[in-house]
Amino acid sequence: MASITRRQFVLGAGTVAAGAAFLGMANASGLGAVLRFFDDPSRPRIDRVDDGYQAYPHSVSSGDPTPTGCILWTRIAPDVVRPDEDVWFEVALDPAFKDVAARGRIPGGQLKAEAAHTVRVDVDGLLGSDRWYHYRFIHAGIASKPGRLRTAPGADADIETLRFGVFSCSNFPDGHFNGYGMAAADDLDYVLHLGDFIYEYNAPEPSIEGRPIVLPSGKSRMVSREDLDYVYSTYRSDKNLRLLLEQHTMMHISDDHEIANNRYYDYGEQRYHGDDGFPIDDDAAATSAYFLAAMKAYYDWIPSRFTYNPRADHPFDVAEPYRRLRFGKLIDLFLIDGRWFRSKQGALPGEENSDLTETGQAEGTMLGKKQLGWFLDGLVRSQTSWRFIANQTLFVPWGAVMPMREGNVYLNTDAWDGYRADRDAVTAALKVAGGGKGNLIVTGDMHAFSAAYVQSSYGAQSEVLRDPIAVEFMIGGLTSAGLGSVVDLAAQGGGPSTGTAPPPGNDSLFEQVVLAANPHFRHFNWSRNGYSIIEFRKDAATVELFVVDKSQDTLEPTARILMRKYRVSAGTPALELLEANPTDGMPFVPPTIPPQATKRGLSMKRQSAAQPLAAH
Amino acid sequence: MRRFLAAFALSILLAGCATDPGTPPAAEAATADSTPEAEAEIDFANEAPTAILAADSVSGKAPLDVVLRLTGSDPEGQDLQWVLDLDGDGQADLMGSGLPHRVEHQFPAGNHHVQLAVHDGNRATTTSLDIAVEA
């Protein structure tokens, strides 16, 4: 390494006329003008640490690691913001911040009310690979609580193991976020959230006391940036979510509820739609404006590695939230977006133009042409031991035997069952990707835990498993109520559950029904809430499905049960059940009822409520 | 427009007005022609750039080879120049334009206060790191 002599001027490649003039000035004035820069304090003043989350109400968080950095995030309380004072951040090797490896500042004037005073700093290119760092923000003399981040291993790193905590569907009024708090203490490298991180609807009467959602607009669904900021702020003020994000670097994909239930883009009308309150007041312009505001809010509140371009002509160019993150030679993580570019869902059985039998063709696209091309190309070129796919809605077919019809019918056309052309293309790519080996999909959306094989083709219900090329795990909602906890399928009951007592036998009954019609499934639980830990090694991945008692505000170990533990070999896609435990005794919580909500294919009437009930 | 303003600000600096670079020369401009029309036309609401300095190691035995990474961004997208003081004496040791930039440097024994200033032609932002090198 060449050492540098004093006052040697190094001109970067980007030197331009202004720069040359600037340097000329520096020479002419004997550096005097330049040195005045250093009159400015070049390190932050710290008067106190924000222990009580007053100045930094959501603490700090980090997202989307690369081998040389990640995105740092915080939000500063509006009454603390001083536009004339900078926002500093420090990334250190030690928790005491003695060895600061990166320090920088953002002018306080860049804190904008229209971005809810959120701060987003991408330190990609600045840090070392595959290591833990500590970081904090400092503004107006107040330091945030420190957070911990982990960068990704370098592309050529031969790493032994990586552990991910995986979450989905975290409805604030439906339960405590104690699962987040438990994972904060778990031995994890990263966490992954599969969407429905927030929910869009008003819930003044929550299932859990003290967790209402009361939208500022007074509407039944979020309609404005003010509503969006209120909801994100409420969720991100949760003590357990703060704890999780202080401790672990998160990757996130959004599902429908970050914006609108069952949302899609109408390619004919060229506008976005959603169920239940969307379009807003039948106003296409207001709805489109809301969708763009919601995507901007998502960008502002969750540190994910994509760009938001408000000046783009088409919403597809405003944001392209899909991305791939590489973790050494072990994992290519594909974070896909099955909502922003999707066309309208396929019809359901009984609906007009329903063609969703085995032989029918569902039109439309889940990913959009550009993303689909990117995804297929990435899959077939991937050289890592694993392709880990973070996916919104159920990938494998999910049918039922219906009377008066031949073969199976698809019951959830909001999932890939409603977009079978795209699924066929991805399936073909998975068969090539890794030689049909080392492909693991994780899915949220339905508030169910499941384990299933992805196959080249699916036969009639009686046919046995054939040609598996991947496995798919659905990760149960952290809190959002599954249908099994809503409907009492027990033989003696039959009617809807009151929610005050566990519907006996629901776990096994739903599982039997689903497995009977879908032989590629190995597990299905629609009653429980919790999260998952997935550990990848070169030869195999282990998947632990944890059930958490969301009714209690507790982090006690007794509030968590390991329900299932699977081993998935990288060599031959095989689901090997290592452990299975009963979840008896875990209490149920009645779901918070959203006004006028429906779930495509899953809507049902609740006798005690005047309105249809959403499972989702 | 912005480019023009940056050059204009720079010319004020070049003219010997070595004012605190944290204060944009908007005051002089407004005084020189303080009609409301001119103020509305010439927007000096320039925001200072972001400055980040990172090191791959911040302590070790002498001589310590360190890779410094300099980066920054400007809200107005103006071209950025940078000045680096490697030993904390307030004297510029390295200067350049265009970010990000990578600097390799071998530090002798001692404590070194490394300072970076990033300048958008109008306003500057500084930051620093401390490198501790054992003898």
Short mmCIF file of C-alpha atoms in Angstrom, two decimals, chain A residues 187-518:
data_model
loop_
_atom_site.label_atom_id
_atom_site.label_comp_id
_atom_site.label_asym_id
_atom_site.label_seq_id
_atom_site.Cartn_x
_atom_site.Cartn_y
_atom_site.Cartn_z
CA ASP A 187 -29.72 -16.58 18.18
CA LEU A 188 -30.40 -15.29 14.67
CA ASP A 189 -28.34 -13.72 11.91
CA TYR A 190 -31.23 -11.87 10.26
CA VAL A 191 -34.99 -11.59 10.31
CA LEU A 192 -37.35 -11.71 7.38
CA HIS A 193 -40.92 -10.39 7.26
CA LEU A 194 -43.20 -11.72 4.53
CA GLY A 195 -45.70 -8.89 4.52
CA ASP A 196 -48.89 -7.69 6.17
CA PHE A 197 -46.51 -5.93 8.52
CA ILE A 198 -49.37 -3.47 9.08
CA TYR A 199 -53.11 -3.61 8.41
CA GLU A 200 -55.06 -0.88 6.72
CA TYR A 201 -58.32 -0.95 8.60
CA ASN A 202 -59.81 0.93 11.50
CA ALA A 203 -60.14 -1.17 14.66
CA PRO A 204 -61.41 0.93 17.55
CA GLU A 205 -62.46 -2.25 19.39
CA PRO A 206 -59.43 -4.52 19.35
CA SER A 207 -59.30 -8.15 20.42
CA ILE A 208 -56.57 -7.25 22.85
CA GLU A 209 -57.15 -4.45 25.29
CA GLY A 210 -55.02 -1.39 24.74
CA ARG A 211 -54.28 -2.09 21.08
CA PRO A 212 -56.89 -0.10 19.14
CA ILE A 213 -56.34 1.41 15.72
CA VAL A 214 -58.28 4.66 15.30
CA LEU A 215 -57.51 6.25 11.95
CA PRO A 216 -57.15 10.05 11.92
CA SER A 217 -59.39 10.29 8.85
CA GLY A 218 -62.24 8.55 10.65
CA LYS A 219 -62.65 6.25 7.65
CA SER A 220 -62.88 2.46 7.81
CA ARG A 221 -59.64 2.10 5.80
CA MET A 222 -56.48 4.15 5.46
CA VAL A 223 -57.06 6.82 2.82
CA SER A 224 -54.25 9.33 3.34
CA ARG A 225 -50.60 9.75 4.23
CA GLU A 226 -51.76 10.90 7.66
CA ASP A 227 -53.55 7.59 8.19
CA LEU A 228 -50.52 5.67 6.92
CA ASP A 229 -48.13 7.51 9.21
CA TYR A 230 -50.43 6.94 12.17
CA VAL A 231 -50.61 3.19 11.50
CA TYR A 232 -46.88 2.73 10.87
CA SER A 233 -46.13 4.84 13.93
CA THR A 234 -48.48 2.82 16.13
CA TYR A 235 -47.05 -0.50 14.99
CA ARG A 236 -43.45 0.61 15.18
CA SER A 237 -43.98 1.99 18.68
CA ASP A 238 -44.71 -1.53 19.92
CA LYS A 239 -42.09 -2.36 22.54
CA ASN A 240 -41.45 -5.87 21.20
CA LEU A 241 -41.09 -4.77 17.59
CA ARG A 242 -38.67 -2.05 18.71
CA LEU A 243 -36.68 -4.66 20.58
CA LEU A 244 -36.55 -7.02 17.59
CA LEU A 245 -35.41 -4.34 15.18
CA GLU A 246 -32.79 -3.01 17.58
CA GLN A 247 -31.30 -6.49 17.70
CA HIS A 248 -31.63 -7.83 14.16
CA THR A 249 -31.30 -6.60 10.59
CA MET A 250 -34.59 -7.11 8.78
CA MET A 251 -35.55 -7.87 5.22
CA HIS A 252 -39.13 -7.21 4.24
CA ILE A 253 -41.59 -7.78 1.42
CA SER A 254 -45.02 -6.19 1.38
CA ASP A 255 -48.26 -8.09 0.91
CA ASP A 256 -51.67 -6.55 0.30
CA HIS A 257 -52.46 -4.99 3.69
CA GLU A 258 -49.58 -2.55 3.61
CA ILE A 259 -51.83 -0.75 1.11
CA ALA A 260 -55.25 -2.38 0.49
CA ASN A 261 -56.85 -5.80 0.88
CA ASN A 262 -56.42 -8.05 -2.18
CA ARG A 263 -54.91 -5.19 -4.13
CA TYR A 264 -54.07 -5.41 -7.84
CA TYR A 265 -53.47 -3.25 -10.87
CA ASP A 266 -56.10 -3.14 -13.57
CA TYR A 267 -54.08 -3.18 -16.78
CA GLY A 268 -57.13 -2.21 -18.86
CA GLU A 269 -58.21 0.77 -16.79
CA GLN A 270 -54.60 1.49 -15.78
CA ARG A 271 -55.33 1.99 -12.11
CA TYR A 272 -55.00 0.21 -8.79
CA HIS A 273 -57.82 -1.55 -7.02
CA GLY A 274 -58.40 -3.21 -3.69
CA ASP A 275 -61.31 -4.83 -1.90
CA ASP A 276 -63.21 -3.30 0.99
CA GLY A 277 -63.25 0.44 0.62
CA PHE A 278 -61.16 0.66 -2.54
CA PRO A 279 -61.45 2.43 -4.87
CA ILE A 280 -61.88 5.22 -2.37
CA ASP A 281 -65.33 6.77 -2.84
CA ASP A 282 -65.32 5.34 -6.39
CA ASP A 283 -62.73 7.96 -7.20
CA ALA A 284 -60.01 6.54 -9.45
CA ALA A 285 -57.70 9.54 -9.02
CA ALA A 286 -57.97 9.54 -5.22
CA THR A 287 -57.32 5.80 -5.16
CA SER A 288 -54.25 6.06 -7.38
CA ALA A 289 -52.93 8.94 -5.28
CA TYR A 290 -53.45 6.86 -2.14
CA PHE A 291 -51.63 3.85 -3.61
CA LEU A 292 -48.63 6.00 -4.48
CA ALA A 293 -48.72 7.64 -1.04
CA ALA A 294 -48.87 4.20 0.56
CA MET A 295 -45.86 2.99 -1.43
CA LYS A 296 -43.94 6.12 -0.40
CA ALA A 297 -44.93 5.57 3.23
CA TYR A 298 -43.72 1.98 2.94
CA TYR A 299 -40.43 3.25 1.54
CA ASP A 300 -40.11 5.82 4.31
CA TRP A 301 -41.00 3.52 7.21
CA ILE A 302 -39.28 0.25 6.30
CA PRO A 303 -35.61 0.27 5.29
CA SER A 304 -35.63 -1.87 2.14
CA ARG A 305 -33.17 -1.61 -0.71
CA PHE A 306 -35.22 -0.17 -3.56
CA THR A 307 -35.65 3.30 -4.94
CA TYR A 308 -38.74 5.45 -4.95
CA ASN A 309 -38.98 7.80 -7.90
CA PRO A 310 -41.93 10.17 -7.54
CA ARG A 311 -41.27 11.72 -10.94
CA ALA A 312 -41.80 8.52 -12.90
CA ASP A 313 -44.67 8.56 -15.37
CA HIS A 314 -46.00 5.10 -14.54
CA PRO A 315 -46.51 3.64 -11.05
CA PHE A 316 -44.51 0.57 -12.10
CA ASP A 317 -41.52 2.89 -12.51
CA VAL A 318 -42.15 4.74 -9.26
CA ALA A 319 -41.07 1.72 -7.25
CA GLU A 320 -39.66 -1.69 -8.10
CA PRO A 321 -39.55 -3.27 -4.65
CA TYR A 322 -38.30 -6.72 -5.73
CA ARG A 323 -34.62 -7.51 -5.19
CA ARG A 324 -32.09 -10.24 -4.57
CA LEU A 325 -29.63 -10.40 -1.70
CA ARG A 326 -26.68 -12.75 -1.76
CA PHE A 327 -25.29 -14.51 1.32
CA GLY A 328 -21.94 -15.98 0.35
CA LYS A 329 -22.00 -19.27 -1.51
CA LEU A 330 -24.85 -20.42 0.70
CA ILE A 331 -27.97 -18.44 -0.23
CA ASP A 332 -29.48 -16.32 -2.95
CA LEU A 333 -32.45 -14.64 -1.27
CA PHE A 334 -35.12 -13.53 -3.74
CA LEU A 335 -37.47 -10.92 -2.28
CA ILE A 336 -40.28 -10.81 -4.81
CA ASP A 337 -43.29 -8.51 -5.02
CA GLY A 338 -46.52 -10.25 -5.92
CA ARG A 339 -48.76 -7.20 -5.44
CA TRP A 340 -47.53 -4.00 -7.08
CA PHE A 341 -47.57 -5.40 -10.63
CA ARG A 342 -50.27 -8.06 -10.40
CA SER A 343 -53.34 -8.07 -12.59
CA LYS A 344 -56.83 -8.84 -11.36
CA GLN A 345 -57.36 -12.12 -9.55
CA GLY A 346 -58.86 -15.04 -11.41
CA ALA A 347 -62.51 -15.81 -10.88
CA LEU A 348 -63.63 -18.07 -8.08
CA PRO A 349 -65.83 -21.13 -8.39
CA GLY A 350 -69.35 -19.96 -9.01
CA GLU A 351 -68.26 -16.53 -10.19
CA GLU A 352 -68.76 -15.39 -13.74
CA ASN A 353 -66.06 -16.57 -16.17
CA SER A 354 -64.78 -19.06 -13.65
CA ASP A 355 -62.37 -21.36 -15.45
CA LEU A 356 -60.40 -22.49 -12.49
CA THR A 357 -60.63 -26.21 -12.79
CA GLU A 358 -57.51 -28.27 -13.33
CA THR A 359 -57.65 -27.83 -17.06
CA GLY A 360 -58.55 -24.16 -17.13
CA GLN A 361 -56.07 -21.41 -17.81
CA ALA A 362 -55.88 -18.43 -15.51
CA GLU A 363 -55.01 -15.30 -17.37
CA GLY A 364 -53.05 -12.43 -15.95
CA THR A 365 -49.79 -11.94 -14.15
CA MET A 366 -48.64 -12.08 -10.55
CA LEU A 367 -45.24 -10.46 -10.98
CA GLY A 368 -45.56 -8.39 -14.14
CA LYS A 369 -43.49 -9.03 -17.23
CA LYS A 370 -40.31 -7.26 -16.12
CA GLN A 371 -40.10 -8.78 -12.63
CA LEU A 372 -40.98 -12.23 -13.93
CA GLY A 373 -38.10 -12.05 -16.40
CA TRP A 374 -35.75 -10.88 -13.66
CA PHE A 375 -36.89 -13.67 -11.34
CA LEU A 376 -36.65 -16.49 -13.89
CA ASP A 377 -33.23 -15.32 -15.02
CA GLY A 378 -32.00 -15.05 -11.43
CA LEU A 379 -33.27 -18.51 -10.55
CA VAL A 380 -31.69 -20.34 -13.43
CA ARG A 381 -28.38 -18.52 -13.07
CA SER A 382 -28.14 -18.91 -9.30
CA GLN A 383 -25.03 -20.80 -8.19
CA THR A 384 -25.56 -20.84 -4.42
CA SER A 385 -26.40 -23.93 -2.39
CA TRP A 386 -29.87 -22.53 -1.68
CA ARG A 387 -32.39 -20.37 -3.42
CA PHE A 388 -34.48 -18.88 -0.62
CA ILE A 389 -37.62 -17.24 -1.97
CA ALA A 390 -39.57 -14.73 0.11
CA ASN A 391 -43.03 -14.86 -1.39
CA GLN A 392 -46.36 -13.26 -0.51
CA THR A 393 -49.15 -15.71 -1.35
CA LEU A 394 -49.38 -19.51 -1.44
CA PHE A 395 -47.37 -20.85 -4.36
CA VAL A 396 -48.56 -24.45 -4.56
CA PRO A 397 -52.09 -25.38 -5.66
CA TRP A 398 -54.61 -25.39 -2.85
CA GLY A 399 -57.86 -26.98 -3.78
CA ALA A 400 -60.86 -28.76 -2.50
CA VAL A 401 -63.13 -31.44 -3.78
CA MET A 402 -66.40 -29.78 -4.64
CA PRO A 403 -69.67 -31.59 -5.15
CA MET A 404 -71.04 -31.53 -8.69
CA ARG A 405 -67.66 -30.74 -10.22
CA GLU A 406 -64.98 -32.91 -11.62
CA GLY A 407 -61.52 -32.67 -10.21
CA ASN A 408 -60.28 -30.04 -7.82
CA VAL A 409 -61.17 -26.40 -7.81
CA TYR A 410 -59.01 -23.59 -6.55
CA LEU A 411 -60.29 -21.82 -3.48
CA ASN A 412 -57.87 -18.95 -3.16
CA THR A 413 -57.38 -17.21 -6.47
CA ASP A 414 -55.69 -14.31 -4.69
CA ALA A 415 -52.72 -16.67 -4.45
CA TRP A 416 -50.67 -18.17 -7.31
CA ASP A 417 -53.67 -20.42 -8.08
CA GLY A 418 -55.18 -17.34 -9.71
CA TYR A 419 -52.04 -16.66 -11.77
CA ARG A 420 -51.13 -20.04 -13.17
CA ALA A 421 -49.28 -18.86 -16.25
CA ASP A 422 -46.72 -17.12 -14.01
CA ARG A 423 -46.62 -20.13 -11.71
CA ASP A 424 -45.92 -22.47 -14.60
CA ALA A 425 -43.01 -20.26 -15.68
CA VAL A 426 -41.54 -20.10 -12.18
CA THR A 427 -42.03 -23.84 -11.72
CA ALA A 428 -40.11 -24.49 -14.92
CA ALA A 429 -37.31 -22.24 -13.69
CA LEU A 430 -37.25 -23.98 -10.30
CA LYS A 431 -36.77 -27.29 -12.06
CA VAL A 432 -33.62 -25.89 -13.63
CA ALA A 433 -32.52 -23.82 -10.63
CA GLY A 434 -29.95 -25.80 -8.70
CA GLY A 435 -31.02 -28.83 -10.71
CA GLY A 436 -34.33 -28.79 -8.85
CA LYS A 437 -32.45 -28.87 -5.56
CA GLY A 438 -31.97 -26.40 -2.74
CA ASN A 439 -35.10 -24.40 -3.47
CA LEU A 440 -37.07 -23.22 -0.44
CA ILE A 441 -40.07 -20.89 -0.59
CA VAL A 442 -41.50 -19.10 2.44
CA THR A 443 -44.96 -17.58 2.29
CA GLY A 444 -47.25 -15.56 4.52
CA ASP A 445 -50.67 -14.12 3.75
CA MET A 446 -53.07 -16.85 4.95
CA HIS A 447 -52.34 -16.94 8.70
CA ALA A 448 -51.60 -20.63 8.50
CA PHE A 449 -48.59 -22.83 9.07
CA SER A 450 -48.02 -25.34 6.30
CA ALA A 451 -45.40 -27.52 4.70
CA ALA A 452 -45.79 -28.64 1.10
CA TYR A 453 -43.92 -29.87 -1.94
CA VAL A 454 -43.64 -27.81 -5.10
CA GLN A 455 -43.91 -30.25 -7.99
CA SER A 456 -43.43 -30.12 -11.73
CA SER A 457 -47.06 -31.13 -12.04
CA TYR A 458 -49.96 -31.97 -9.77
CA GLY A 459 -52.30 -34.83 -10.46
CA ALA A 460 -55.73 -35.67 -9.20
CA GLN A 461 -56.28 -35.83 -5.49
CA SER A 462 -55.65 -39.53 -5.24
CA GLU A 463 -52.26 -39.39 -6.90
CA VAL A 464 -49.14 -39.69 -4.88
CA LEU A 465 -46.31 -37.24 -4.64
CA ARG A 466 -44.27 -36.89 -7.80
CA ASP A 467 -41.19 -35.03 -8.94
CA PRO A 468 -40.70 -32.49 -6.13
CA ILE A 469 -38.47 -29.55 -7.12
CA ALA A 470 -38.86 -27.32 -4.08
CA VAL A 471 -40.57 -27.05 -0.73
CA GLU A 472 -42.85 -24.30 0.47
CA PHE A 473 -43.43 -23.36 4.08
CA MET A 474 -46.23 -21.04 4.99
CA ILE A 475 -45.31 -19.16 8.13
CA GLY A 476 -48.29 -18.60 10.38
CA GLY A 477 -49.27 -15.06 11.23
CA LEU A 478 -47.56 -13.50 14.21
CA THR A 479 -50.96 -12.35 15.46
CA SER A 480 -53.48 -12.24 12.59
CA ALA A 481 -56.22 -14.76 13.27
CA GLY A 482 -56.36 -17.83 11.08
CA LEU A 483 -59.66 -19.23 9.93
CA GLY A 484 -59.28 -22.19 12.24
CA SER A 485 -59.37 -19.95 15.26
CA VAL A 486 -62.46 -18.22 13.95
CA VAL A 487 -64.66 -21.08 12.85
CA ASP A 488 -65.51 -23.93 15.13
CA LEU A 489 -65.25 -27.03 13.01
CA ALA A 490 -65.58 -29.32 15.96
CA ALA A 491 -68.13 -32.03 15.50
CA GLN A 492 -70.24 -30.93 18.39
CA GLY A 493 -70.27 -27.27 17.45
CA GLY A 494 -70.50 -26.40 13.80
CA GLY A 495 -71.23 -22.70 14.26
CA PRO A 496 -68.72 -19.89 14.49
CA SER A 497 -66.51 -19.81 17.49
CA THR A 498 -67.15 -17.22 20.10
CA GLY A 499 -63.44 -17.01 20.53
CA THR A 500 -63.75 -17.37 24.25
CA ALA A 501 -62.76 -21.02 24.21
CA PRO A 502 -60.46 -23.04 21.99
CA PRO A 503 -62.46 -24.82 19.33
CA PRO A 504 -61.46 -28.38 20.09
CA GLY A 505 -59.95 -30.34 17.30
CA ASN A 506 -59.68 -27.55 14.75
CA ASP A 507 -55.99 -28.10 14.21
CA SER A 508 -56.36 -31.68 13.09
CA LEU A 509 -59.69 -31.23 11.34
CA PHE A 510 -58.47 -28.50 9.02
CA GLU A 511 -55.32 -30.44 8.40
CA GLN A 512 -57.26 -33.54 7.43
CA VAL A 513 -59.49 -31.61 5.05
CA VAL A 514 -56.59 -29.85 3.34
CA LEU A 515 -54.33 -32.89 3.13
CA ALA A 516 -57.12 -35.06 1.72
CA ALA A 517 -57.56 -32.81 -1.31
CA ASN A 518 -53.93 -31.75 -1.63
#
